[in-house]
Amino acid sequence: MATIAQITVTESEAKAGERSVQPLYFQLNTNPDPVRVSPSSGDPERADLVIVGSRRSLGAIDCRKIVLNVPTGPNSPDLTSDLNSGTPQISLPGWSATISTTAKTVTFTPASGHATIGRDEGVTVQLMGLRINSQVGSSPLRIDIEWAESGDDYWATDSTTIDIGKFPADFYLRNFIAEDLIIDNGGSVKLNWEAGGASSLRLLYEAADVNVLGLSTFTVHDVRRSTVFYLRATVQAGTGTVERILSTTVTVRVPDLEVQNLTVRGSAVFDAGASFAADTAFAGNATFAAGAQFGGSVTGVSATFSGTVQADRVRGVLSANADSYLFQRKNTITAGSYQRALPSDGYLVLNHRGTGGAATLELTRYGTVLARATVGVGQSATFLVNKETEFQLTSSGSPNHVLEWWSIGGIGL
């Protein structure tokens, strides 16, 4: 059973020796929306395809050909059974279109050898009144553009594929809106829509998946952060399933904050119960009330902890001076390993100050091992490391070890 998206876009990957810059970025609009299949008898369904290509780079390009590859035939992956039923149009002056039913293409070319498309310009290509075949499915419409940087003689062909979903005549999903697009933290969101002819209708947001088949409205309570809501409709058509998804976004004033990595450049004060799931860095001062929890690590110039904090979750919270910055990690790895990348050039020093066990320090850069040292009782190892070098510290036997980092240039962790 296939799931058919209404419209999806796939940009071709650059081949060896070709440019990786996309010459034009294409967006498809259809009338009607969505495209509907023709009945088995009677007047056929027709659709207007409007394809807008926009230039997103600074320079101009030269273009000598734009080709629409239109799936033609009576089957589910085909869009039309009669390519000649569509009228091609293009916004560029002096260009003309040629339809080839054998190659299943519509080719647009300029009167001269090529035409220039400026950095703030674009192109609109249309195929109007195209007769749609009678089979529900997804039709891949490929757009080829033959182009070169303006004034260059190196020509390349770039491709974009847009999948056009073909839906039953009695299906519709439209006007999915929120009554309030901006709400207060903890407020409610009332969503409205129009739908018909669907065998399944579900509302998706965050981790929620709500069955709303037969409904035209739904209210979500206690919304605490800006949220994208998705309305997904599916309809059974023979042995296949066709899917259409609409979305709307609601913004929350002063939302709850959830981040992977947090950097605070001024002073920060955190109330009781503050919780951090990932690494947290402070360029200024930080004060934590009792009960602070850290799933990652804490770094900064200075910090005050009113409550109990796991020692192995705090590092680099020391005073800085004009020339260097000290980072220490004392006796914190008793099993497993600890790994991170350094933000500047500096020295890593590993000392063993205990009576047993061992600690190992390994340096890597872009996946290549640069150096490795294991220190036992009374031993030490010193490395001069470059910025972005990654180090991994492992230990066995619970050694009393100290790892220090002195940066060159006064940049701290």
Short mmCIF file of C-alpha atoms in Angstrom, two decimals:
data_model
loop_
_atom_site.label_atom_id
_atom_site.label_comp_id
_atom_site.label_asym_id
_atom_site.label_seq_id
_atom_site.Cartn_x
_atom_site.Cartn_y
_atom_site.Cartn_z
CA MET A 1 0.00 0.00 0.00
CA ALA A 2 1.61 3.24 -1.14
CA THR A 3 1.30 6.58 0.59
CA ILE A 4 1.14 9.50 -1.82
CA ALA A 5 2.16 12.95 -0.70
CA GLN A 6 0.34 15.83 -2.36
CA ILE A 7 3.50 17.69 -3.38
CA THR A 8 7.10 16.92 -2.48
CA VAL A 9 10.27 18.35 -4.00
CA THR A 10 13.58 16.57 -4.45
CA GLU A 11 16.62 18.48 -5.69
CA SER A 12 19.20 16.48 -7.61
CA GLU A 13 22.58 15.89 -6.03
CA ALA A 14 25.58 17.41 -7.77
CA LYS A 15 27.61 14.92 -9.79
CA ALA A 16 31.39 14.80 -9.73
CA GLY A 17 32.80 17.90 -11.39
CA GLU A 18 29.45 19.74 -11.46
CA ARG A 19 28.39 22.78 -9.48
CA SER A 20 26.56 22.20 -6.21
CA VAL A 21 24.65 25.52 -6.45
CA GLN A 22 20.99 25.17 -7.40
CA PRO A 23 20.40 27.55 -10.35
CA LEU A 24 16.66 27.96 -9.67
CA TYR A 25 14.46 26.83 -6.81
CA PHE A 26 11.05 25.65 -8.00
CA GLN A 27 7.65 25.73 -6.32
CA LEU A 28 4.46 24.25 -7.77
CA ASN A 29 0.94 25.65 -7.50
CA THR A 30 -2.05 23.82 -8.99
CA ASN A 31 -5.61 24.75 -9.82
CA PRO A 32 -7.56 22.94 -8.51
CA ASP A 33 -5.65 22.16 -5.33
CA PRO A 34 -5.38 19.24 -4.96
CA VAL A 35 -5.39 17.85 -8.49
CA ARG A 36 -8.32 15.47 -9.07
CA VAL A 37 -8.51 12.41 -11.32
CA SER A 38 -10.90 12.27 -14.26
CA PRO A 39 -14.07 10.14 -14.05
CA SER A 40 -14.21 6.89 -16.00
CA SER A 41 -16.73 8.51 -18.36
CA GLY A 42 -17.91 12.01 -19.17
CA ASP A 43 -15.92 15.23 -19.17
CA PRO A 44 -12.31 14.84 -17.95
CA GLU A 45 -10.81 16.75 -15.07
CA ARG A 46 -8.26 19.38 -16.05
CA ALA A 47 -5.57 21.15 -14.03
CA ASP A 48 -3.40 24.23 -14.37
CA LEU A 49 0.23 23.71 -13.31
CA VAL A 50 2.10 26.89 -12.38
CA ILE A 51 5.80 26.37 -11.62
CA VAL A 52 7.73 29.33 -10.20
CA GLY A 53 11.53 29.23 -10.30
CA SER A 54 13.39 31.75 -8.13
CA ARG A 55 17.06 32.71 -8.15
CA ARG A 56 18.61 32.60 -4.64
CA SER A 57 22.28 33.27 -5.39
CA LEU A 58 24.08 36.60 -5.81
CA GLY A 59 25.09 36.24 -9.45
CA ALA A 60 23.16 35.96 -12.69
CA ILE A 61 22.96 32.79 -14.78
CA ASP A 62 22.66 32.09 -18.49
CA CYS A 63 19.95 29.62 -19.46
CA ARG A 64 19.42 27.97 -22.81
CA LYS A 65 16.78 25.33 -22.06
CA ILE A 66 14.06 24.46 -19.53
CA VAL A 67 12.41 21.06 -19.97
CA LEU A 68 9.30 19.65 -18.27
CA ASN A 69 9.33 15.85 -18.25
CA VAL A 70 5.62 15.00 -17.90
CA PRO A 71 4.63 11.39 -17.03
CA THR A 72 2.23 10.50 -19.81
CA GLY A 73 -0.01 7.44 -20.03
CA PRO A 74 -3.08 5.77 -18.46
CA ASN A 75 -1.48 4.44 -15.27
CA SER A 76 -1.23 5.56 -11.65
CA PRO A 77 2.27 7.14 -11.91
CA ASP A 78 1.21 9.04 -15.06
CA LEU A 79 -0.23 12.54 -14.86
CA THR A 80 -2.01 12.77 -18.22
CA SER A 81 -2.94 10.55 -21.12
CA ASP A 82 -2.78 13.46 -23.57
CA LEU A 83 0.21 15.81 -23.27
CA ASN A 84 -1.14 17.94 -26.13
CA SER A 85 -4.17 18.82 -23.98
CA GLY A 86 -2.06 21.32 -21.99
CA THR A 87 -1.10 24.80 -23.17
CA PRO A 88 2.52 25.70 -22.27
CA GLN A 89 3.46 29.27 -21.28
CA ILE A 90 6.62 30.93 -19.96
CA SER A 91 7.22 34.37 -18.43
CA LEU A 92 10.56 35.02 -20.17
CA PRO A 93 10.17 37.22 -23.28
CA GLY A 94 11.27 35.75 -26.58
CA TRP A 95 11.01 32.12 -25.41
CA SER A 96 8.88 29.47 -27.12
CA ALA A 97 7.66 25.98 -26.19
CA THR A 98 7.81 22.68 -28.08
CA ILE A 99 5.76 19.60 -27.06
CA SER A 100 7.11 16.13 -27.82
CA THR A 101 4.61 13.33 -27.18
CA THR A 102 7.30 10.77 -28.01
CA ALA A 103 9.81 12.07 -25.44
CA LYS A 104 6.93 13.15 -23.12
CA THR A 105 8.49 16.59 -22.70
CA VAL A 106 7.66 20.27 -22.98
CA THR A 107 10.82 22.18 -23.92
CA PHE A 108 11.18 25.96 -23.50
CA THR A 109 14.01 27.70 -25.42
CA PRO A 110 14.96 31.34 -26.11
CA ALA A 111 15.03 32.82 -29.60
CA SER A 112 18.80 33.32 -29.31
CA GLY A 113 21.32 30.79 -28.05
CA HIS A 114 20.69 31.63 -24.39
CA ALA A 115 19.09 34.20 -22.11
CA THR A 116 20.31 35.74 -18.85
CA ILE A 117 18.34 35.42 -15.60
CA GLY A 118 19.46 38.00 -13.05
CA ARG A 119 20.03 37.42 -9.35
CA ASP A 120 16.74 39.13 -8.41
CA GLU A 121 14.78 37.59 -11.27
CA GLY A 122 13.06 34.29 -11.84
CA VAL A 123 10.89 32.42 -14.27
CA THR A 124 7.31 31.14 -14.27
CA VAL A 125 6.47 28.10 -16.37
CA GLN A 126 2.84 27.06 -16.88
CA LEU A 127 1.04 24.07 -18.34
CA MET A 128 -2.60 25.15 -18.48
CA GLY A 129 -5.71 22.99 -18.90
CA LEU A 130 -3.85 19.69 -18.80
CA ARG A 131 -6.21 16.71 -18.92
CA ILE A 132 -5.67 14.45 -15.88
CA ASN A 133 -5.99 10.67 -16.27
CA SER A 134 -8.39 8.55 -14.20
CA GLN A 135 -5.95 6.73 -11.90
CA VAL A 136 -5.22 7.92 -8.35
CA GLY A 137 -1.50 8.10 -7.72
CA SER A 138 1.63 10.22 -7.49
CA SER A 139 3.17 11.58 -10.69
CA PRO A 140 6.84 12.71 -10.66
CA LEU A 141 7.19 15.86 -12.77
CA ARG A 142 10.90 16.50 -13.49
CA ILE A 143 12.22 19.93 -14.42
CA ASP A 144 15.59 20.07 -16.21
CA ILE A 145 17.41 23.37 -16.62
CA GLU A 146 20.49 23.76 -18.83
CA TRP A 147 22.53 26.66 -17.46
CA ALA A 148 25.91 28.29 -16.85
CA GLU A 149 27.24 31.09 -14.69
CA SER A 150 26.71 34.32 -16.61
CA GLY A 151 29.58 34.76 -19.10
CA ASP A 152 30.92 31.24 -18.48
CA ASP A 153 31.14 28.58 -21.20
CA TYR A 154 30.72 25.60 -18.86
CA TRP A 155 27.13 24.33 -19.22
CA ALA A 156 25.46 21.95 -16.80
CA THR A 157 22.02 20.37 -16.49
CA ASP A 158 20.29 20.52 -13.10
CA SER A 159 17.10 18.63 -12.23
CA THR A 160 14.27 19.07 -9.74
CA THR A 161 11.47 16.53 -9.28
CA ILE A 162 8.04 17.55 -7.97
CA ASP A 163 5.59 14.77 -7.07
CA ILE A 164 2.00 15.71 -7.95
CA GLY A 165 -0.69 13.81 -6.06
CA LYS A 166 -3.91 12.92 -7.94
CA PHE A 167 -6.95 12.66 -5.67
CA PRO A 168 -10.52 11.35 -5.97
CA ALA A 169 -13.13 13.91 -7.05
CA ASP A 170 -15.07 13.85 -3.73
CA PHE A 171 -12.01 14.45 -1.53
CA TYR A 172 -11.13 17.83 -0.02
CA LEU A 173 -9.09 19.19 2.87
CA ARG A 174 -8.83 22.96 3.23
CA ASN A 175 -8.97 26.05 5.45
CA PHE A 176 -6.93 24.62 8.32
CA ILE A 177 -6.53 27.63 10.63
CA ALA A 178 -6.11 28.51 14.30
CA GLU A 179 -8.55 31.06 15.73
CA ASP A 180 -5.65 32.73 17.57
CA LEU A 181 -2.18 32.68 16.03
CA ILE A 182 -0.55 34.20 19.15
CA ILE A 183 -1.47 33.04 22.66
CA ASP A 184 -0.15 33.35 26.23
CA ASN A 185 1.91 30.59 27.81
CA GLY A 186 -0.44 27.84 29.01
CA GLY A 187 -3.31 29.04 26.82
CA SER A 188 -5.61 27.05 24.53
CA VAL A 189 -5.67 26.79 20.74
CA LYS A 190 -8.90 26.20 18.81
CA LEU A 191 -8.26 24.72 15.36
CA ASN A 192 -10.79 24.67 12.52
CA TRP A 193 -10.82 23.02 9.09
CA GLU A 194 -12.97 21.64 6.26
CA ALA A 195 -12.63 18.02 5.17
CA GLY A 196 -14.59 15.45 3.23
CA GLY A 197 -14.13 12.12 1.49
CA ALA A 198 -11.31 11.00 3.80
CA SER A 199 -11.07 7.54 5.34
CA SER A 200 -8.69 8.82 8.05
CA LEU A 201 -8.11 12.27 9.53
CA ARG A 202 -5.52 12.87 12.24
CA LEU A 203 -4.20 15.94 14.06
CA LEU A 204 -0.45 15.80 14.79
CA TYR A 205 1.53 18.10 17.09
CA GLU A 206 4.52 17.56 19.38
CA ALA A 207 4.20 13.86 20.33
CA ALA A 208 0.38 13.84 19.99
CA ASP A 209 -1.57 11.95 17.34
CA VAL A 210 -5.33 12.61 17.64
CA ASN A 211 -8.10 10.97 15.60
CA VAL A 212 -10.37 13.83 14.40
CA LEU A 213 -12.30 11.98 11.68
CA GLY A 214 -15.81 13.44 11.44
CA LEU A 215 -14.80 16.63 13.27
CA SER A 216 -14.23 20.12 11.89
CA THR A 217 -12.76 21.68 15.04
CA PHE A 218 -10.52 20.66 17.94
CA THR A 219 -9.15 22.57 20.95
CA VAL A 220 -5.67 21.93 22.35
CA HIS A 221 -5.15 23.08 25.94
CA ASP A 222 -2.09 24.09 27.97
CA VAL A 223 0.15 25.06 25.04
CA ARG A 224 3.48 26.23 26.49
CA ARG A 225 5.70 26.76 23.44
CA SER A 226 5.30 27.76 19.81
CA THR A 227 3.86 24.75 18.00
CA VAL A 228 3.31 23.57 14.45
CA PHE A 229 0.04 21.65 14.02
CA TYR A 230 -0.40 19.19 11.14
CA LEU A 231 -3.68 17.87 9.77
CA ARG A 232 -3.19 14.65 7.82
CA ALA A 233 -5.97 13.15 5.73
CA THR A 234 -5.83 9.82 3.92
CA VAL A 235 -8.32 8.31 1.50
CA GLN A 236 -8.51 4.75 0.24
CA ALA A 237 -8.46 4.49 -3.54
CA GLY A 238 -8.42 0.90 -4.81
CA THR A 239 -5.35 -0.77 -3.36
CA GLY A 240 -3.56 2.50 -2.66
CA THR A 241 -3.79 5.23 -0.06
CA VAL A 242 -3.57 8.90 -0.95
CA GLU A 243 -2.40 11.39 1.70
CA ARG A 244 -2.65 15.17 2.03
CA ILE A 245 -1.15 17.24 4.87
CA LEU A 246 -1.86 20.85 5.86
CA SER A 247 -0.13 22.79 8.63
CA THR A 248 -0.54 25.91 10.75
CA THR A 249 1.72 27.50 13.37
CA VAL A 250 0.76 29.05 16.72
CA THR A 251 3.20 31.34 18.55
CA VAL A 252 3.36 31.43 22.38
CA ARG A 253 4.32 34.62 24.19
CA VAL A 254 7.21 34.00 26.63
CA PRO A 255 7.33 30.26 25.84
CA ASP A 256 8.89 27.50 27.89
CA LEU A 257 12.46 27.03 26.69
CA GLU A 258 13.86 23.69 25.62
CA VAL A 259 17.31 23.64 24.00
CA GLN A 260 20.09 21.18 23.25
CA ASN A 261 22.98 23.53 24.06
CA LEU A 262 22.58 26.85 25.90
CA THR A 263 25.06 29.75 25.89
CA VAL A 264 24.43 32.71 28.24
CA ARG A 265 26.68 35.74 27.62
CA GLY A 266 25.56 37.83 30.59
CA SER A 267 24.68 36.97 34.19
CA ALA A 268 22.00 34.37 34.83
CA VAL A 269 19.95 33.34 37.89
CA PHE A 270 18.03 30.06 37.95
CA ASP A 271 15.27 29.29 40.44
CA ALA A 272 14.80 26.00 42.29
CA GLY A 273 14.18 23.01 40.06
CA ALA A 274 16.17 24.28 37.06
CA SER A 275 16.91 21.34 34.78
CA PHE A 276 19.34 21.11 31.85
CA ALA A 277 19.33 18.06 29.57
CA ALA A 278 22.45 18.97 27.61
CA ASP A 279 25.66 21.02 27.88
CA THR A 280 25.22 24.54 29.29
CA ALA A 281 27.80 27.33 28.92
CA PHE A 282 28.03 30.75 30.61
CA ALA A 283 30.26 33.58 29.41
CA GLY A 284 29.11 35.62 32.45
CA ASN A 285 28.18 34.68 36.01
CA ALA A 286 25.54 32.10 36.89
CA THR A 287 23.70 31.44 40.15
CA PHE A 288 21.77 28.21 40.72
CA ALA A 289 19.23 27.60 43.47
CA ALA A 290 18.99 24.26 45.27
CA GLY A 291 17.90 21.31 43.18
CA ALA A 292 19.59 22.21 39.89
CA GLN A 293 19.97 19.16 37.65
CA PHE A 294 22.34 18.78 34.72
CA GLY A 295 22.11 16.04 32.13
CA GLY A 296 25.12 17.56 30.39
CA SER A 297 27.91 19.75 31.71
CA VAL A 298 28.22 23.33 32.96
CA THR A 299 30.97 25.72 31.88
CA GLY A 300 31.56 29.40 32.50
CA VAL A 301 33.62 32.13 34.11
CA SER A 302 32.12 31.66 37.57
CA ALA A 303 29.13 30.03 39.17
CA THR A 304 27.46 29.84 42.56
CA PHE A 305 25.53 26.74 43.58
CA SER A 306 23.10 27.04 46.50
CA GLY A 307 22.26 23.35 46.40
CA THR A 308 24.05 20.08 45.76
CA VAL A 309 25.28 19.52 42.23
CA GLN A 310 27.01 16.41 40.87
CA ALA A 311 30.73 17.19 40.78
CA ASP A 312 31.31 15.47 37.46
CA ARG A 313 28.70 17.70 35.84
CA VAL A 314 30.60 20.93 36.50
CA ARG A 315 33.81 21.91 34.74
CA GLY A 316 35.64 25.04 33.69
CA VAL A 317 33.85 27.10 36.35
CA LEU A 318 36.97 29.00 37.38
CA SER A 319 38.34 32.52 37.17
CA ALA A 320 39.98 33.63 33.92
CA ASN A 321 43.09 35.77 33.58
CA ALA A 322 44.54 37.75 30.70
CA ASP A 323 46.75 35.02 29.30
CA SER A 324 45.18 31.65 29.87
CA TYR A 325 42.24 29.78 31.24
CA LEU A 326 42.37 26.72 33.47
CA PHE A 327 39.99 23.83 33.04
CA GLN A 328 40.21 20.94 35.51
CA ARG A 329 38.58 17.57 35.70
CA LYS A 330 39.46 15.80 38.94
CA ASN A 331 38.74 12.16 39.62
CA THR A 332 35.44 12.24 37.78
CA ILE A 333 35.69 9.33 35.38
CA THR A 334 35.48 6.01 37.17
CA ALA A 335 34.03 4.04 34.27
CA GLY A 336 33.38 4.62 30.60
CA SER A 337 34.79 7.75 29.00
CA TYR A 338 34.47 11.53 28.65
CA GLN A 339 34.88 13.28 25.30
CA ARG A 340 34.72 16.79 23.83
CA ALA A 341 36.37 19.18 21.34
CA LEU A 342 38.58 22.12 22.39
CA PRO A 343 37.60 25.64 21.25
CA SER A 344 41.15 27.03 20.96
CA ASP A 345 44.83 26.11 20.81
CA GLY A 346 46.37 25.15 24.14
CA TYR A 347 47.98 22.52 26.39
CA LEU A 348 46.38 19.40 27.82
CA VAL A 349 48.10 17.97 30.91
CA LEU A 350 47.11 14.65 32.47
CA ASN A 351 48.55 13.76 35.92
CA HIS A 352 48.12 10.61 38.01
CA ARG A 353 48.29 11.45 41.71
CA GLY A 354 46.92 8.27 43.21
CA THR A 355 48.19 4.86 44.29
CA GLY A 356 46.51 2.67 41.67
CA GLY A 357 44.59 2.46 38.42
CA ALA A 358 45.37 4.20 35.14
CA ALA A 359 43.98 6.95 32.92
CA THR A 360 44.22 7.19 29.11
CA LEU A 361 44.03 10.34 26.99
CA GLU A 362 43.46 10.08 23.23
CA LEU A 363 43.55 13.01 20.77
CA THR A 364 41.74 12.94 17.42
CA ARG A 365 41.06 15.47 14.66
CA TYR A 366 38.47 14.88 11.94
CA GLY A 367 38.34 11.22 12.92
CA THR A 368 42.11 10.62 12.76
CA VAL A 369 43.97 9.60 15.93
CA LEU A 370 46.82 12.06 16.55
CA ALA A 371 48.22 10.81 19.85
CA ARG A 372 47.44 8.56 22.80
CA ALA A 373 48.98 8.26 26.27
CA THR A 374 48.23 6.12 29.34
CA VAL A 375 49.49 7.33 32.73
CA GLY A 376 49.97 5.19 35.80
CA VAL A 377 50.87 6.06 39.39
CA GLY A 378 53.10 9.16 39.54
CA GLN A 379 53.12 9.63 35.77
CA SER A 380 51.94 12.55 33.61
CA ALA A 381 51.46 13.42 29.92
CA THR A 382 51.44 16.84 28.22
CA PHE A 383 50.13 17.65 24.71
CA LEU A 384 50.11 20.85 22.63
CA VAL A 385 46.75 20.74 20.85
CA ASN A 386 45.14 22.74 18.06
CA LYS A 387 41.67 24.25 18.05
CA GLU A 388 38.84 21.76 17.47
CA THR A 389 41.03 18.81 18.42
CA GLU A 390 38.87 16.25 20.19
CA PHE A 391 40.08 14.46 23.27
CA GLN A 392 38.71 11.37 24.96
CA LEU A 393 39.55 10.55 28.58
CA THR A 394 39.05 7.02 29.88
CA SER A 395 40.08 5.41 33.13
CA SER A 396 40.29 2.05 34.87
CA GLY A 397 40.75 1.15 38.50
CA SER A 398 39.51 4.57 39.76
CA PRO A 399 42.80 6.47 39.58
CA ASN A 400 43.25 9.81 41.30
CA HIS A 401 43.86 11.76 38.09
CA VAL A 402 43.69 15.43 37.14
CA LEU A 403 43.23 16.67 33.55
CA GLU A 404 44.07 20.36 32.98
CA TRP A 405 43.73 22.52 29.89
CA TRP A 406 45.55 25.82 29.43
CA SER A 407 44.35 27.75 26.39
CA ILE A 408 46.58 29.96 24.24
CA GLY A 409 44.97 33.35 23.70
CA GLY A 410 42.69 33.58 26.71
CA ILE A 411 39.73 31.63 25.27
CA GLY A 412 38.03 29.42 27.84
CA LEU A 413 35.75 26.44 27.66
#
